[in-house]
Coordinates of C-alpha atoms in Angstrom, one line a residue:
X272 CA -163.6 25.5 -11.9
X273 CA -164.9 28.8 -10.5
X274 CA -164.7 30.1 -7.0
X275 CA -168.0 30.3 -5.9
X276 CA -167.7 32.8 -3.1
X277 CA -166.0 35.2 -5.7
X278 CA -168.7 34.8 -7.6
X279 CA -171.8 35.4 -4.8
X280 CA -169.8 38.7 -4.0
X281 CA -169.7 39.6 -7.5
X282 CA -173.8 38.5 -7.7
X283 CA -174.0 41.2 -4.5
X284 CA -172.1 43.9 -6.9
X285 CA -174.4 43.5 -9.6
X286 CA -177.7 43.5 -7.8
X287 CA -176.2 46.8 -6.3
X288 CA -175.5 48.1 -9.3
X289 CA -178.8 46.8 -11.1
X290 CA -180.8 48.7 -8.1
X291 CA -179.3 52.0 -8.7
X292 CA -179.7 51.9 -12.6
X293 CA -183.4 50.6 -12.1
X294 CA -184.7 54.0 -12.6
X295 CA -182.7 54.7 -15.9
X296 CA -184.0 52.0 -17.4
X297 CA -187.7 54.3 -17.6
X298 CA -187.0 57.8 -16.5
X299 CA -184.6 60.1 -18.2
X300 CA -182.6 60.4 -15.1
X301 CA -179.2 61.9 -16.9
X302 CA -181.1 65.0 -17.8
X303 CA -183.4 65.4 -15.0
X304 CA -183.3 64.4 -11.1
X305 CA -185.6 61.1 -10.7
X306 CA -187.0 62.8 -7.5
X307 CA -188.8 64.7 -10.1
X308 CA -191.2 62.2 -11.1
X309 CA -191.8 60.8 -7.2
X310 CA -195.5 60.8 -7.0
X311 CA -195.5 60.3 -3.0
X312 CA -192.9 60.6 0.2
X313 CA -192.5 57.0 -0.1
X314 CA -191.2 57.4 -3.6
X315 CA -188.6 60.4 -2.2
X316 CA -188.1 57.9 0.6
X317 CA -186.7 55.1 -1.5
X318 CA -185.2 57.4 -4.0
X319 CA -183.1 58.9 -0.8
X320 CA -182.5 55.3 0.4
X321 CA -180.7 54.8 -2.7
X322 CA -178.4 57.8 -2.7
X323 CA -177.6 56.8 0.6
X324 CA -176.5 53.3 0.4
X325 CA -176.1 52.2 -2.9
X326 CA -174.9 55.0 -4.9
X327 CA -171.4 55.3 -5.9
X328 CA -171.2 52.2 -3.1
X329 CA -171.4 49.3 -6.0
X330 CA -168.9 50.1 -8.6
X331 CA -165.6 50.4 -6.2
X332 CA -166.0 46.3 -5.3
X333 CA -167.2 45.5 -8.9
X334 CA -164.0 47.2 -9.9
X335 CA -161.8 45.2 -7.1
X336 CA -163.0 42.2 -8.5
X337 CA -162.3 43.1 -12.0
X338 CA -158.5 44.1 -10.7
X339 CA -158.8 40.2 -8.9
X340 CA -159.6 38.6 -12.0
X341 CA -157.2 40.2 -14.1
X342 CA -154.3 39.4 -11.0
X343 CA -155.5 35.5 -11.4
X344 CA -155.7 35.3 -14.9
X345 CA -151.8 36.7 -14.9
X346 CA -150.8 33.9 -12.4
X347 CA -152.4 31.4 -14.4
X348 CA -151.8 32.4 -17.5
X349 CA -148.0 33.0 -18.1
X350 CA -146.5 34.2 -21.2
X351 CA -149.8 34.0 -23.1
X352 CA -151.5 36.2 -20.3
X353 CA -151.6 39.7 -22.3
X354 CA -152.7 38.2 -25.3
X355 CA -155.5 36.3 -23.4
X356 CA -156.8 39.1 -21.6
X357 CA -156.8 41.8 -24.4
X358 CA -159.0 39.1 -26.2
X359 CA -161.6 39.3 -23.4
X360 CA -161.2 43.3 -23.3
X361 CA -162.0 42.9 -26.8
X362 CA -165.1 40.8 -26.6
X363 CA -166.0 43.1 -23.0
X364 CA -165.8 46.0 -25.7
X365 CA -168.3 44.3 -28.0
X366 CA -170.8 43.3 -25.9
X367 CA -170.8 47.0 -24.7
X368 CA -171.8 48.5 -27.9
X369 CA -173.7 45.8 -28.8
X370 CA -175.8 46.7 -25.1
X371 CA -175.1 50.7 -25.2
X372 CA -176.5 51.4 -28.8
X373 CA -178.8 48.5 -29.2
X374 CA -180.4 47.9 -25.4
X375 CA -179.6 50.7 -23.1
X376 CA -177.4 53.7 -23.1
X377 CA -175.9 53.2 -19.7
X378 CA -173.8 50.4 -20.3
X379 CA -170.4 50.4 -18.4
X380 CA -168.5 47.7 -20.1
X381 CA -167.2 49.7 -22.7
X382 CA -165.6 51.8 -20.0
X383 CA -164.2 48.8 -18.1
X384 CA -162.7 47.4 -22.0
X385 CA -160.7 50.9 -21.7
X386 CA -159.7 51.1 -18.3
X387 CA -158.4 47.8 -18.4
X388 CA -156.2 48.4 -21.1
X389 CA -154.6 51.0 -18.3
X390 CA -153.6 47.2 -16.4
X391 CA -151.0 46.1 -19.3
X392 CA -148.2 48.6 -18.3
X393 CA -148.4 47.9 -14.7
X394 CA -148.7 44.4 -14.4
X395 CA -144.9 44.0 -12.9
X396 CA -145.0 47.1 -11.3
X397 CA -143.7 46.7 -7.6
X398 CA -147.0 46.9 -4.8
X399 CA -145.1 50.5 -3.9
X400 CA -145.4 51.7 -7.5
X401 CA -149.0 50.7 -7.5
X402 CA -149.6 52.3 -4.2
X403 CA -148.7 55.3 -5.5
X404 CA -150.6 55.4 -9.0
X405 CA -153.4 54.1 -6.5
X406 CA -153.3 57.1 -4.4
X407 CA -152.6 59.9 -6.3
X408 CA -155.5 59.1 -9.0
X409 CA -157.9 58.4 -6.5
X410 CA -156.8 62.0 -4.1
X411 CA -156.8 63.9 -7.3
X412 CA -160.1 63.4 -7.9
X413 CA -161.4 63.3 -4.6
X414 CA -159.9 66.7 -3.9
X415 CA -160.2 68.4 -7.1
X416 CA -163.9 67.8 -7.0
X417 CA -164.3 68.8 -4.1
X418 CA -162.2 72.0 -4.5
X419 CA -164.4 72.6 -7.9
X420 CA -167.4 72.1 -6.5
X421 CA -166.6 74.4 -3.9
X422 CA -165.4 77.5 -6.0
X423 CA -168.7 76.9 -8.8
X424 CA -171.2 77.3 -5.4
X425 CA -169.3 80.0 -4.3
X426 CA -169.4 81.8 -7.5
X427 CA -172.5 80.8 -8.8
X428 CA -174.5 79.2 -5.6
X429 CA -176.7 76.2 -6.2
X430 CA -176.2 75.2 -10.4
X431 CA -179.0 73.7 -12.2
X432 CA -177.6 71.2 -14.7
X433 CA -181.0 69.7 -15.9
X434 CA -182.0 69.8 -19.5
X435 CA -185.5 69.7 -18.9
X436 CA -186.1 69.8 -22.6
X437 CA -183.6 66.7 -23.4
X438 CA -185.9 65.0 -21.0
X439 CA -188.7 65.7 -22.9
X440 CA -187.3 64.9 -25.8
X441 CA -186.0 61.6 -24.8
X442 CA -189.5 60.3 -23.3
X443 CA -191.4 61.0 -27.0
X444 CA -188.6 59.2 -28.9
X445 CA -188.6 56.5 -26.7
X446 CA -192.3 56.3 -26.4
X447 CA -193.4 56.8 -29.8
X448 CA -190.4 57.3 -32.2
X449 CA -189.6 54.9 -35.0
X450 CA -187.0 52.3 -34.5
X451 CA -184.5 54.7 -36.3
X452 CA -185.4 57.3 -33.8
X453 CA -185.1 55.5 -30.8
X454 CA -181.6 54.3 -32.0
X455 CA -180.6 58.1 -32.5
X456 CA -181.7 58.8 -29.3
X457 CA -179.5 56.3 -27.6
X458 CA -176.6 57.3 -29.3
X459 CA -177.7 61.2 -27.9
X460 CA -177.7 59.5 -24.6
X461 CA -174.7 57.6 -24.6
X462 CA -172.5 60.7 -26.3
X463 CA -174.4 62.9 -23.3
X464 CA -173.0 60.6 -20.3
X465 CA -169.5 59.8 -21.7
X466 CA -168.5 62.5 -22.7
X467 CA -164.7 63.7 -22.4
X468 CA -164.9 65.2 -19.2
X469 CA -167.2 62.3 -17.8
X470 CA -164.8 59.4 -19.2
X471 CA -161.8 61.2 -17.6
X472 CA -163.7 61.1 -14.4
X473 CA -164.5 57.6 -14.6
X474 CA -160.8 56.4 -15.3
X475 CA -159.7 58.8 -12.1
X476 CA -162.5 56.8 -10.4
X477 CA -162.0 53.4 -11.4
X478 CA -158.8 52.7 -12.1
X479 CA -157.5 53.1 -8.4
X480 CA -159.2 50.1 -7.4
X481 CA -157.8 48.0 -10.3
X482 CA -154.7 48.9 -9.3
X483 CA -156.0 48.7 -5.2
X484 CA -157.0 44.8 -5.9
X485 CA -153.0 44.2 -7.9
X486 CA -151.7 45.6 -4.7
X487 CA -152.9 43.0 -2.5
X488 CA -152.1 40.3 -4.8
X489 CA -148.3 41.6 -4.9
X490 CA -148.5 41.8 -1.0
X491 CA -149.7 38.0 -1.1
X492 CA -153.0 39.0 0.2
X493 CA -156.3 37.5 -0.6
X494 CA -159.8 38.8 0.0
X495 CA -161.8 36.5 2.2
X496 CA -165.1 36.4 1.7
X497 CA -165.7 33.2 2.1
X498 CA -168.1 33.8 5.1
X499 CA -170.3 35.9 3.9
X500 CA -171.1 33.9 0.5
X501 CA -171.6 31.1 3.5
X502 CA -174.0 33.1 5.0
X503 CA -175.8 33.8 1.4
X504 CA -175.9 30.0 0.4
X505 CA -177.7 29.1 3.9
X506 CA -180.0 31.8 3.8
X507 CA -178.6 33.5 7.1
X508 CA -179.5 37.5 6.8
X509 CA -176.5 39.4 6.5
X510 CA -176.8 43.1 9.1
X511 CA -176.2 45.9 6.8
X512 CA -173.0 46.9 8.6
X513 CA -171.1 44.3 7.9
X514 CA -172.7 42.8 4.5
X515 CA -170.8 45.5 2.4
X516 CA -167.5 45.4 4.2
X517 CA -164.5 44.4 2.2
X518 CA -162.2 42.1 4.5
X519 CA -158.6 42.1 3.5
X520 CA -156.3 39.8 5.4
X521 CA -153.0 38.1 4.7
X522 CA -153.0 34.0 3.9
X523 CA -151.2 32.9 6.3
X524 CA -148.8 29.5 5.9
X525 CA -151.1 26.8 6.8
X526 CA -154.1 28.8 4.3
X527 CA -151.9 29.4 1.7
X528 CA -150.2 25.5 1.7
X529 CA -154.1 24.7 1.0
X530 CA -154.7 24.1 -2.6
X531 CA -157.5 26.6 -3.9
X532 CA -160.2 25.5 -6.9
X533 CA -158.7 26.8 -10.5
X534 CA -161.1 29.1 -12.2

């Protein structure tokens, strides 16, 4: 039986997630900034609505539920739990190539296969072990970025990483290339976004808020959302402050005596 609300919030994650990738899917967007191709100020309008509230904003609770779903799995699973869940990293890992080099370069579940493999040493780690792995990933890259970032302007000033002639490139094999071509061409793109230093960054990004979700778990909490999946089911409209809030509380005894629906 699944949760339901578990599953409206991950529904919310995804339709996040699906907006800001909506211009990949037809504009060479890796190589190029989208606002190139705006056509009017409503197009640079929507484009900066994006940036502003649904980029980067999607993927931290996609990955706390990911972290929740591996913590359940565990509880329910017992001694057969790491065998069960490399089996669906496994089939995560094929559907992922099967999407990134057959459908569309940006796929993500290949990344999540890997990064989940990062779960198997930690799953009896101590909440305060956790913590810490939680932490110092996530201020590493938060800092070092910013530090980076800081001494490349200062050295350089503004830098110009568009390929202009990648883009180019891209939109006639996509357009008019042969089947072969177009496959070629995702590969290019897939190889040009994960690359070494893009995969690192992803893991240092990601992988905190597996580890953020185990946490909670191990301190006996639960995230509660069952109020705003409420509010989705009756077709209440959710005010945009609150909608994307994450709401982490401790069961208390009478909640946690309740039996909950197995997944």
């Amino acid at each position: 039986m699944r949760i339901s609300t578990m599953d409206a919030v991950r529904g919310v994650a995804l339709l996040g997630i699906l907006l800001v990738n909506v211009l990949d899917f037809s504009l060479p967007t890796m190589y190029v900034d989208a606002s190139l191709f705006a056509n009017d100020d409503v197009d640079r309008l929507l484009l900066m609505g994006v940036d502003l509230f649904a980029q980067a904003s999607f993927y931290p609770l996609f990955s706390l539920l990911f972290g929740w779903g591996a913590w359940m799995m565990l509880e329910k699973g017992g001694e057969r739990f790491r065998v069960t869940f490399l089996r669906r990293l496994l089939a995560l890992l094929l559907f992922g190539v099967i999407h990134a080099f057959f459908i569309w370069h940006g796929d993500i579940l290949i990344g999540y296969a890997i990064v989940g493999l990062f779960l198997f040493p930690f799953f009896q780690a101590s909440a305060k072990t956790l913590r810490r792995w939680a932490l110092s990933l996530w201020s590493s890259w938060a800092f070092g970025s910013t530090i980076l970032m800081w001494l490349m302007w200062k050295v350089s000033g503004d830098v110009d990483f568009s390929e202009p002639e990648l883009a180019k490139q891209a939109i006639a094999n996509y357009q008019q290339g042969t089947w072969e071509q177009i496959f070629m061409q995702r590969v290019a793109d897939w190889l040009y976004v994960n690359s070494l230093t893009q995969t690192f960054i992803f893991v240092l990004t990601i992988l905190p808020f597996f580890y953020l979700e185990h946490i909670l778990q191990k301190k006996n909490g639960f995230i509660m959302w069952h109020n705003i999946a409420k509010r989705f089911k009756n077709g209440a409209s959710v005010h945009s402050s609150s909608a994307w809030r994450l709401n982490y509380c401790h069961i208390s005894k009478k909640i946690s005596s309740q039996r909950m629906p197995k997944i």
